Coordinates of C-alpha atoms in Angstrom, one line a residue:
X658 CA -21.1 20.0 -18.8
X659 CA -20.7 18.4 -22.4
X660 CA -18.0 21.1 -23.2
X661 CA -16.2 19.9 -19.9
X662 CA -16.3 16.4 -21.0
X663 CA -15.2 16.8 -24.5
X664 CA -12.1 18.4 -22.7
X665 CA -10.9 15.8 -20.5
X666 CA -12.2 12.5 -23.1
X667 CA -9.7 15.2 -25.4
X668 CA -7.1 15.7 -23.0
X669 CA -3.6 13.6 -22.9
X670 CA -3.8 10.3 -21.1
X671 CA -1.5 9.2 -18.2
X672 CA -0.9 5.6 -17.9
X673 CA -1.2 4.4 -14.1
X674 CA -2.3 1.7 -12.0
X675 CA -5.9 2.2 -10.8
X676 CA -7.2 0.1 -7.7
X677 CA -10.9 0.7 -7.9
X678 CA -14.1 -0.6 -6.3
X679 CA -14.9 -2.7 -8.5
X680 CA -18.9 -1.8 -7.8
X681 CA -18.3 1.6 -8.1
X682 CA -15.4 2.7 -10.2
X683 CA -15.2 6.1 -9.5
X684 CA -14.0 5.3 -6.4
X685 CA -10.6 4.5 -7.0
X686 CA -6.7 5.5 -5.9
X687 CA -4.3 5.8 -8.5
X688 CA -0.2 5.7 -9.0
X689 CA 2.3 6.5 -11.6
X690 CA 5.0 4.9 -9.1
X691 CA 3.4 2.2 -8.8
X692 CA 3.9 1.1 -12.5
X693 CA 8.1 0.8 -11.4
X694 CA 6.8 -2.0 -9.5
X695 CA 4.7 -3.0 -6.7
X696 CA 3.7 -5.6 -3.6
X697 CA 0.7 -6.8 -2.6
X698 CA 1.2 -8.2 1.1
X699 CA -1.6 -10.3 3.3
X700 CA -1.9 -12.4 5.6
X701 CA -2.6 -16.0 4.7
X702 CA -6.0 -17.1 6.2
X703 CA -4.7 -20.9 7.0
X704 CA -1.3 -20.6 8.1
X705 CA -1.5 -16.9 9.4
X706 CA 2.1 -15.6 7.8
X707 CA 2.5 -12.9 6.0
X708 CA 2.5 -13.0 1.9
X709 CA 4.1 -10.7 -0.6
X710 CA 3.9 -11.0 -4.2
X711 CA 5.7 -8.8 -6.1
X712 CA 4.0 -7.6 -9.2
X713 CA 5.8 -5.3 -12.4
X714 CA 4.1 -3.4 -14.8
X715 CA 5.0 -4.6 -19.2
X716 CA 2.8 -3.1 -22.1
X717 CA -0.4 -2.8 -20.0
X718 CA -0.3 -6.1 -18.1
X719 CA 0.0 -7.0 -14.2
X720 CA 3.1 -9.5 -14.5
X721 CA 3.6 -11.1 -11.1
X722 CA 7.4 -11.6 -10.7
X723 CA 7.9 -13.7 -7.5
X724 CA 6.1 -14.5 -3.8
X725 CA 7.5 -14.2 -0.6
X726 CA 6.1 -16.5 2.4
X727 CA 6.9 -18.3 5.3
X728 CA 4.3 -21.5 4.9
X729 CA 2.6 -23.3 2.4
X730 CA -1.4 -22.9 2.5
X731 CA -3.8 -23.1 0.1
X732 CA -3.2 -20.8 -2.9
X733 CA 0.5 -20.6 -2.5
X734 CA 1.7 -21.1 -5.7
X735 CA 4.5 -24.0 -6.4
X736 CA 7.6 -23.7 -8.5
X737 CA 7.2 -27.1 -10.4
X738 CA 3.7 -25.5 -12.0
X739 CA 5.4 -22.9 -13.4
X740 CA 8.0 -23.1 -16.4
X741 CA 11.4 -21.5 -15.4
X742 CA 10.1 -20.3 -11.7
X743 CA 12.8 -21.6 -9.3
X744 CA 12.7 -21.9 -5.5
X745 CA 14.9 -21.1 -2.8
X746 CA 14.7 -20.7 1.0
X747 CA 15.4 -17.4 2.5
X748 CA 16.0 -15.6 5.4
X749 CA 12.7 -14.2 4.5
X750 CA 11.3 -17.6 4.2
X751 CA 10.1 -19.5 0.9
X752 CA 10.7 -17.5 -2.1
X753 CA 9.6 -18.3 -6.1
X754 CA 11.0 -16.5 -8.3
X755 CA 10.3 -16.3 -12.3
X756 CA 6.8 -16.5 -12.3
X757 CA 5.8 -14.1 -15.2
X758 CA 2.2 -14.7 -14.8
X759 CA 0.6 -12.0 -16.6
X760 CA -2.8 -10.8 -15.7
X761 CA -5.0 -8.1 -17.5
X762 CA -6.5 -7.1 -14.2
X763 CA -6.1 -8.9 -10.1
X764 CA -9.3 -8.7 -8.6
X765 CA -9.2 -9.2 -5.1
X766 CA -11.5 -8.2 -1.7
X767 CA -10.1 -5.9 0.7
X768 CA -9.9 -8.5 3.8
X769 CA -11.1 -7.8 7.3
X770 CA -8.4 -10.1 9.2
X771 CA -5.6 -10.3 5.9
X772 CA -4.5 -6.8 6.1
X773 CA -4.2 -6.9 2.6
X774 CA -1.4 -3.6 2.0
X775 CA 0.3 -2.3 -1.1
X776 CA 3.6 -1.6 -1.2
X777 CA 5.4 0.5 -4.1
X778 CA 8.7 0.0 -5.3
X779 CA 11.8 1.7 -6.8
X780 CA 13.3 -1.6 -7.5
X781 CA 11.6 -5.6 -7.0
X782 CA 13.1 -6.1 -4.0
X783 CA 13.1 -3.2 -1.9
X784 CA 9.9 -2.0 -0.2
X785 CA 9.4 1.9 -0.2
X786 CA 6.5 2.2 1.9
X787 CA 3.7 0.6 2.3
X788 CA -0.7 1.0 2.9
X789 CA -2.9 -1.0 4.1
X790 CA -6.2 -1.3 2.1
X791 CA -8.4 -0.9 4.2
X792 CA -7.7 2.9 4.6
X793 CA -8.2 2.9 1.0
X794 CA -11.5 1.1 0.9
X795 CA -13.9 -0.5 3.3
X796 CA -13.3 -3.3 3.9
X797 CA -14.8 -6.4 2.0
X798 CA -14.9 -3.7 -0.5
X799 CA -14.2 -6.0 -4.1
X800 CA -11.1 -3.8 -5.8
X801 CA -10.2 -4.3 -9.5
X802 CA -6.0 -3.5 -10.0
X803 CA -5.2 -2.6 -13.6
X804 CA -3.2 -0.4 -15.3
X805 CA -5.6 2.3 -16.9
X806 CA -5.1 5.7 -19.2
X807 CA -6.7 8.1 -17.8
X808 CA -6.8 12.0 -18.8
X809 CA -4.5 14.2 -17.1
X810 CA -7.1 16.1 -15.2
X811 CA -9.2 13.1 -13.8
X812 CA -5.1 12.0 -12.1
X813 CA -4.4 14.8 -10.4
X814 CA -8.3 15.3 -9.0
X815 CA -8.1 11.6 -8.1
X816 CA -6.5 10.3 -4.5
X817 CA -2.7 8.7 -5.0
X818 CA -0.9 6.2 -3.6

């Protein structure tokens, strides 16, 4: 057991982004796609319309790019708090763009009426696919999003998004 574990801490690394319980972290789903870009989609819990904020991946950090949504509620971000973010309306609906908040980690609960997805992306504004959480995790399940190294053998014995 030691010799196997001096093997994988001495293994190459992969860098990915890792959405993991955040109560149990070795239950987690990873993705190397996910570092071209990503969405997180919900629905809001005042104003019931959908959410999507798309997120990129710079040297390690979450950088959250713009948000896509139909009504203000609570949370919403505005334009005028952030330096440079500019705001248009959309077929879509309300859209900020130029965030560039940059987060170390999102911590977020896997919602029971949100159906809280993740999309992956080949560019920031096209949506490849996309998975609802909750088949991930259980939901109310607390997840930690962060791009992690981990060594090639724990990514491709790990589940993948």
């Amino acid at each position: 057991m030691l010799l196997l574990a001096a093997l994988l801490l001495g293994l190459p690394t992969l860098s990915c982004l890792s959405l993991s319980n955040r109560k149990n972290a070795v239950e987690r789903v990873l993705s190397r796609d996910a570092l071209k870009g990503f969405i997180i989609s919900y629905t809001h819990s005042v104003n019931k319309g959908r959410v999507h904020d798309y997120y990129q991946c710079d040297k390690g950090m979450l950088v959250l790019q713009k948000t896509v949504f139909v009504s203000y509620g609570a949370g919403i971000p505005e334009a005028s708090e952030t330096d440079g973010a500019l705001f248009e309306i959309t077929d879509d609906g309300y859209v900020i763009t130029n965030l560039n908040r940059r987060l170390e980690k999102l911590v977020m609960a896997v919602g029971v009426i949100a159906e809280h997805a993740i999309s992956l992306c080949s560019n920031a504004d096209r949506q490849d696919n996309e998975v609802l959480l909750k088949t991930l995790f259980a939901p109310q399940t607390s997840l930690i999003v962060e791009i992690k190294k981990v060594p090639i053998l724990v990514y491709l014995f790990s589940r993948h998004i």
